[in-house]
PDB file of C-alpha atoms in Angstrom:
ATOM      1  CA  MET A 161      34.977 -67.930  19.765  1.00 88.00           C
ATOM      2  CA  ASN A 162      36.690 -70.702  22.204  1.00 94.00           C
ATOM      3  CA  LEU A 163      40.927 -70.242  22.836  1.00 95.00           C
ATOM      4  CA  PRO A 164      42.029 -73.689  19.832  1.00 93.00           C
ATOM      5  CA  ASN A 165      40.863 -70.622  17.410  1.00 94.00           C
ATOM      6  CA  GLN A 166      42.142 -67.345  19.109  1.00 95.00           C
ATOM      7  CA  LEU A 167      45.715 -69.290  19.917  1.00 96.00           C
ATOM      8  CA  THR A 168      45.239 -70.365  15.723  1.00 95.00           C
ATOM      9  CA  CYS A 169      44.451 -65.651  15.099  1.00 96.00           C
ATOM     10  CA  LEU A 170      46.776 -64.945  17.374  1.00 97.00           C
ATOM     11  CA  ARG A 171      49.596 -66.826  15.231  1.00 97.00           C
ATOM     12  CA  ILE A 172      48.314 -65.102  12.581  1.00 96.00           C
ATOM     13  CA  ILE A 173      48.367 -62.014  13.526  1.00 97.00           C
ATOM     14  CA  LEU A 174      52.108 -63.157  15.048  1.00 98.00           C
ATOM     15  CA  ILE A 175      53.829 -64.098  10.978  1.00 97.00           C
ATOM     16  CA  PRO A 176      54.486 -60.219  10.603  1.00 98.00           C
ATOM     17  CA  VAL A 177      55.667 -59.231  13.868  1.00 98.00           C
ATOM     18  CA  CYS A 178      57.459 -61.714  13.443  1.00 98.00           C
ATOM     19  CA  LEU A 179      59.236 -60.868  10.256  1.00 98.00           C
ATOM     20  CA  LEU A 180      59.742 -57.595  10.394  1.00 98.00           C
ATOM     21  CA  LEU A 181      61.451 -58.099  13.312  1.00 98.00           C
ATOM     22  CA  TRP A 182      63.919 -60.156  10.945  1.00 98.00           C
ATOM     23  CA  ALA A 183      63.325 -57.276   7.899  1.00 97.00           C
ATOM     24  CA  LEU A 184      64.745 -55.297  10.681  1.00 98.00           C
ATOM     25  CA  GLY A 185      68.229 -56.705  11.676  1.00 97.00           C
ATOM     26  CA  LEU A 186      66.622 -58.355  14.301  1.00 97.00           C
ATOM     27  CA  PRO A 187      67.200 -61.976  15.024  1.00 97.00           C
ATOM     28  CA  TRP A 188      66.840 -62.934  18.123  1.00 98.00           C
ATOM     29  CA  PRO A 189      63.501 -60.906  19.079  1.00 98.00           C
ATOM     30  CA  SER A 190      61.938 -62.163  15.819  1.00 98.00           C
ATOM     31  CA  ALA A 191      62.913 -66.392  17.066  1.00 98.00           C
ATOM     32  CA  ILE A 192      61.649 -65.991  20.287  1.00 98.00           C
ATOM     33  CA  ILE A 193      59.214 -64.878  17.991  1.00 98.00           C
ATOM     34  CA  PHE A 194      58.328 -67.092  15.328  1.00 98.00           C
ATOM     35  CA  ALA A 195      58.656 -69.857  19.008  1.00 98.00           C
ATOM     36  CA  LEU A 196      55.948 -68.692  20.467  1.00 98.00           C
ATOM     37  CA  ALA A 197      53.740 -68.987  17.429  1.00 97.00           C
ATOM     38  CA  CYS A 198      54.923 -72.433  17.208  1.00 96.00           C
ATOM     39  CA  VAL A 199      53.617 -73.310  20.565  1.00 97.00           C
ATOM     40  CA  THR A 200      50.743 -71.742  19.833  1.00 96.00           C
ATOM     41  CA  ASP A 201      49.882 -74.320  17.234  1.00 92.00           C
ATOM     42  CA  PHE A 202      51.238 -76.751  19.841  1.00 92.00           C
ATOM     43  CA  LEU A 203      48.658 -75.827  22.083  1.00 95.00           C
ATOM     44  CA  ASP A 204      44.985 -74.537  19.831  1.00 92.00           C
ATOM     45  CA  GLY A 205      45.238 -78.681  18.578  1.00 87.00           C
ATOM     46  CA  TYR A 206      46.241 -79.751  22.036  1.00 90.00           C
ATOM     47  CA  ILE A 207      43.295 -77.737  23.676  1.00 94.00           C
ATOM     48  CA  ALA A 208      40.886 -78.131  21.372  1.00 90.00           C
ATOM     49  CA  ARG A 209      41.167 -81.856  21.441  1.00 89.00           C
ATOM     50  CA  LYS A 210      40.846 -82.245  25.113  1.00 92.00           C
ATOM     51  CA  GLN A 211      37.997 -80.173  25.644  1.00 94.00           C
ATOM     52  CA  ASN A 212      36.366 -81.948  22.274  1.00 92.00           C
ATOM     53  CA  ILE A 213      35.927 -77.944  20.774  1.00 92.00           C
ATOM     54  CA  VAL A 214      37.318 -78.844  16.972  1.00 86.00           C
ATOM     55  CA  THR A 215      35.880 -75.902  14.777  1.00 85.00           C
ATOM     56  CA  THR A 216      35.016 -75.996  11.231  1.00 82.00           C
ATOM     57  CA  PHE A 217      36.872 -72.280  11.294  1.00 86.00           C
ATOM     58  CA  GLY A 218      39.886 -74.638  13.493  1.00 85.00           C
ATOM     59  CA  LYS A 219      39.861 -77.466  11.065  1.00 81.00           C
ATOM     60  CA  PHE A 220      40.416 -74.498   8.252  1.00 83.00           C
ATOM     61  CA  ALA A 221      43.009 -71.919  10.301  1.00 88.00           C
ATOM     62  CA  ASP A 222      45.513 -74.535  11.444  1.00 89.00           C
ATOM     63  CA  PRO A 223      46.745 -75.527   8.832  1.00 87.00           C
ATOM     64  CA  VAL A 224      46.381 -72.174   6.532  1.00 90.00           C
ATOM     65  CA  ALA A 225      48.014 -70.182   9.237  1.00 94.00           C
ATOM     66  CA  ASP A 226      50.662 -73.694   9.861  1.00 93.00           C
ATOM     67  CA  LYS A 227      51.723 -72.700   5.813  1.00 94.00           C
ATOM     68  CA  ILE A 228      51.125 -68.931   6.161  1.00 96.00           C
ATOM     69  CA  LEU A 229      54.206 -68.846   9.060  1.00 97.00           C
ATOM     70  CA  VAL A 230      55.833 -71.596   7.078  1.00 97.00           C
ATOM     71  CA  LEU A 231      55.633 -70.176   4.416  1.00 97.00           C
ATOM     72  CA  CYS A 232      56.639 -66.994   4.996  1.00 97.00           C
ATOM     73  CA  ALA A 233      59.769 -68.041   7.185  1.00 98.00           C
ATOM     74  CA  MET A 234      61.111 -69.347   4.839  1.00 98.00           C
ATOM     75  CA  ILE A 235      61.232 -67.347   2.031  1.00 98.00           C
ATOM     76  CA  PHE A 236      62.575 -65.077   4.183  1.00 97.00           C
ATOM     77  CA  LEU A 237      65.301 -67.432   5.352  1.00 98.00           C
ATOM     78  CA  CYS A 238      65.737 -67.985   1.819  1.00 97.00           C
ATOM     79  CA  ALA A 239      66.588 -65.128   0.458  1.00 97.00           C
ATOM     80  CA  ASP A 240      69.362 -64.380   2.999  1.00 96.00           C
ATOM     81  CA  GLY A 241      70.959 -67.214   2.185  1.00 97.00           C
ATOM     82  CA  ARG A 242      70.298 -68.839   4.921  1.00 97.00           C
ATOM     83  CA  LEU A 243      67.615 -71.779   4.242  1.00 98.00           C
ATOM     84  CA  PRO A 244      68.353 -73.331   0.381  1.00 97.00           C
ATOM     85  CA  ALA A 245      66.161 -72.533  -2.143  1.00 98.00           C
ATOM     86  CA  TRP A 246      65.619 -76.473  -3.392  1.00 98.00           C
ATOM     87  CA  ALA A 247      63.976 -77.162   0.537  1.00 98.00           C
ATOM     88  CA  VAL A 248      61.963 -74.432   0.477  1.00 98.00           C
ATOM     89  CA  SER A 249      60.357 -75.512  -2.568  1.00 98.00           C
ATOM     90  CA  ILE A 250      59.365 -78.703  -1.855  1.00 98.00           C
ATOM     91  CA  VAL A 251      58.263 -77.766   1.479  1.00 98.00           C
ATOM     92  CA  ALA A 252      56.346 -75.264  -1.062  1.00 98.00           C
ATOM     93  CA  ALA A 253      55.427 -77.415  -3.403  1.00 98.00           C
ATOM     94  CA  ARG A 254      54.232 -80.183  -0.708  1.00 97.00           C
ATOM     95  CA  GLU A 255      52.084 -77.827   0.667  1.00 94.00           C
ATOM     96  CA  LEU A 256      50.389 -76.769  -2.035  1.00 95.00           C
ATOM     97  CA  MET A 257      49.447 -80.416  -3.919  1.00 95.00           C
ATOM     98  CA  VAL A 258      48.301 -82.125   0.040  1.00 92.00           C
ATOM     99  CA  ASP A 259      45.900 -78.865  -0.065  1.00 88.00           C
ATOM    100  CA  GLY A 260      44.858 -79.327  -3.562  1.00 90.00           C
ATOM    101  CA  LEU A 261      43.749 -82.784  -2.645  1.00 91.00           C
ATOM    102  CA  ARG A 262      42.713 -82.212   0.148  1.00 85.00           C
ATOM    103  CA  LEU A 263      39.880 -79.815  -2.182  1.00 85.00           C
ATOM    104  CA  VAL A 264      39.318 -82.373  -4.684  1.00 87.00           C
ATOM    105  CA  SER A 265      39.226 -85.318  -1.330  1.00 84.00           C
ATOM    106  CA  VAL A 266      36.167 -82.504  -0.354  1.00 79.00           C
ATOM    107  CA  GLY A 267      34.978 -81.935  -3.243  1.00 79.00           C
ATOM    108  CA  LYS A 268      33.597 -85.828  -3.431  1.00 78.00           C
ATOM    109  CA  GLY A 269      32.414 -85.790   0.382  1.00 76.00           C
ATOM    110  CA  ASN A 270      35.728 -87.874   1.898  1.00 76.00           C
ATOM    111  CA  VAL A 271      38.103 -85.356   4.598  1.00 72.00           C
ATOM    112  CA  ILE A 272      41.552 -86.642   4.721  1.00 73.00           C
ATOM    113  CA  ALA A 273      42.824 -85.407   7.959  1.00 70.00           C
ATOM    114  CA  ALA A 274      45.979 -84.699   9.510  1.00 72.00           C
ATOM    115  CA  GLY A 275      48.475 -88.030   9.740  1.00 79.00           C
ATOM    116  CA  TRP A 276      51.390 -88.152  12.624  1.00 87.00           C
ATOM    117  CA  LEU A 277      54.175 -88.004   9.700  1.00 92.00           C
ATOM    118  CA  GLY A 278      52.351 -84.452   8.926  1.00 88.00           C
ATOM    119  CA  LYS A 279      52.900 -83.067  12.821  1.00 88.00           C
ATOM    120  CA  ILE A 280      56.803 -84.358  12.405  1.00 94.00           C
ATOM    121  CA  LYS A 281      57.118 -82.803   9.853  1.00 95.00           C
ATOM    122  CA  THR A 282      55.643 -78.702  10.443  1.00 93.00           C
ATOM    123  CA  ASN A 283      57.968 -80.037  13.865  1.00 94.00           C
ATOM    124  CA  LEU A 284      60.532 -80.514  11.772  1.00 96.00           C
ATOM    125  CA  GLN A 285      60.498 -77.977   9.666  1.00 97.00           C
ATOM    126  CA  PHE A 286      59.456 -75.696  12.871  1.00 97.00           C
ATOM    127  CA  ALA A 287      62.730 -76.888  14.212  1.00 97.00           C
ATOM    128  CA  CYS A 288      64.787 -76.064  10.986  1.00 98.00           C
ATOM    129  CA  ILE A 289      63.724 -72.475  10.763  1.00 98.00           C
ATOM    130  CA  LEU A 290      64.394 -71.709  13.826  1.00 98.00           C
ATOM    131  CA  CYS A 291      68.281 -73.445  13.711  1.00 98.00           C
ATOM    132  CA  ALA A 292      68.104 -71.272   9.804  1.00 98.00           C
ATOM    133  CA  MET A 293      67.245 -68.204  12.174  1.00 98.00           C
ATOM    134  CA  LEU A 294      69.916 -68.841  15.460  1.00 97.00           C
ATOM    135  CA  LEU A 295      72.358 -70.286  14.206  1.00 97.00           C
ATOM    136  CA  PRO A 296      75.331 -68.310  11.634  1.00 96.00           C
ATOM    137  CA  LEU A 297      74.962 -68.469   7.847  1.00 94.00           C
ATOM    138  CA  GLY A 298      76.137 -72.199   6.269  1.00 92.00           C
ATOM    139  CA  HIS A 299      75.910 -73.570   9.184  1.00 96.00           C
ATOM    140  CA  TRP A 300      75.625 -77.646   8.898  1.00 97.00           C
ATOM    141  CA  ILE A 301      72.672 -78.293  12.016  1.00 97.00           C
ATOM    142  CA  THR A 302      70.916 -76.095   9.590  1.00 97.00           C
ATOM    143  CA  LEU A 303      71.181 -78.119   6.462  1.00 97.00           C
ATOM    144  CA  MET A 304      71.308 -81.449   8.610  1.00 97.00           C
ATOM    145  CA  LEU A 305      67.738 -80.184   9.154  1.00 98.00           C
ATOM    146  CA  SER A 306      67.383 -78.799   5.428  1.00 98.00           C
ATOM    147  CA  ILE A 307      68.148 -82.455   4.706  1.00 98.00           C
ATOM    148  CA  LEU A 308      65.582 -84.158   6.753  1.00 97.00           C
ATOM    149  CA  MET A 309      62.810 -81.539   6.570  1.00 97.00           C
ATOM    150  CA  ALA A 310      63.006 -82.535   2.911  1.00 97.00           C
ATOM    151  CA  VAL A 311      62.914 -86.040   3.133  1.00 97.00           C
ATOM    152  CA  MET A 312      59.726 -85.537   5.371  1.00 97.00           C
ATOM    153  CA  THR A 313      58.055 -83.319   3.229  1.00 97.00           C
ATOM    154  CA  VAL A 314      58.373 -85.952   0.640  1.00 97.00           C
ATOM    155  CA  VAL A 315      56.829 -88.630   3.254  1.00 96.00           C
ATOM    156  CA  SER A 316      53.912 -87.188   4.162  1.00 95.00           C
ATOM    157  CA  GLY A 317      52.943 -85.953   1.058  1.00 95.00           C
ATOM    158  CA  VAL A 318      53.999 -89.370  -0.457  1.00 95.00           C
ATOM    159  CA  GLN A 319      51.482 -90.279   2.738  1.00 92.00           C
ATOM    160  CA  TYR A 320      48.882 -87.510   2.248  1.00 90.00           C
ATOM    161  CA  PHE A 321      48.458 -89.241  -1.466  1.00 92.00           C
ATOM    162  CA  TRP A 322      48.409 -92.533  -0.561  1.00 91.00           C
ATOM    163  CA  ALA A 323      45.709 -92.509   2.188  1.00 87.00           C
ATOM    164  CA  ALA A 324      44.089 -90.816  -0.540  1.00 86.00           C
ATOM    165  CA  ARG A 325      44.304 -92.407  -3.158  1.00 87.00           C
ATOM    166  CA  HIS A 326      40.849 -93.671  -3.771  1.00 84.00           C
ATOM    167  CA  VAL A 327      40.528 -90.256  -5.156  1.00 82.00           C
ATOM    168  CA  PHE A 328      41.534 -90.912  -7.879  1.00 82.00           C
ATOM    169  CA  LYS A 329      39.919 -93.893  -9.077  1.00 80.00           C
ATOM    170  CA  GLU A 330      37.336 -93.358 -12.126  1.00 72.00           C
ATOM    171  CA  GLU A 331      33.848 -92.315 -11.404  1.00 66.00           C
ATOM    172  CA  LYS A 332      31.201 -94.887 -13.045  1.00 61.00           C
TER     173      LYS A 332
END
């Protein structure tokens, strides 16, 4: 297994560690583990592209690991009142819709590549989660990031659907 795929697997392993630390009431260690997981997301893609070692496993596992990391952290933070349920719902709905779109697209022989708006969205999600973990409950920065993250989540979702609009054309 190449280094980028090992980093993706490490990110998956870090998810329950992060959540366990949060559940034990240890926000700083949990945030550090979450931040480390975020760094692995950047590094695995960077290394894979730089060394030209992109794999089918990596194309599948990397976005899945990102979604699990983000959604699990957001659910924990929402349960603690640190993230608004509407923002978490928007993120979850967008992720399910884009994954469904990708499945339909692949079924028709098309691959939808990640767009740059999706990368911005992911980084906003990471920042929002870290702020929610570390700032006092209800802090205005967390709220502003939640709003910005939700808007970018919708915008990047629209970008995916626009790029794949041909998928919805009736076959003759």
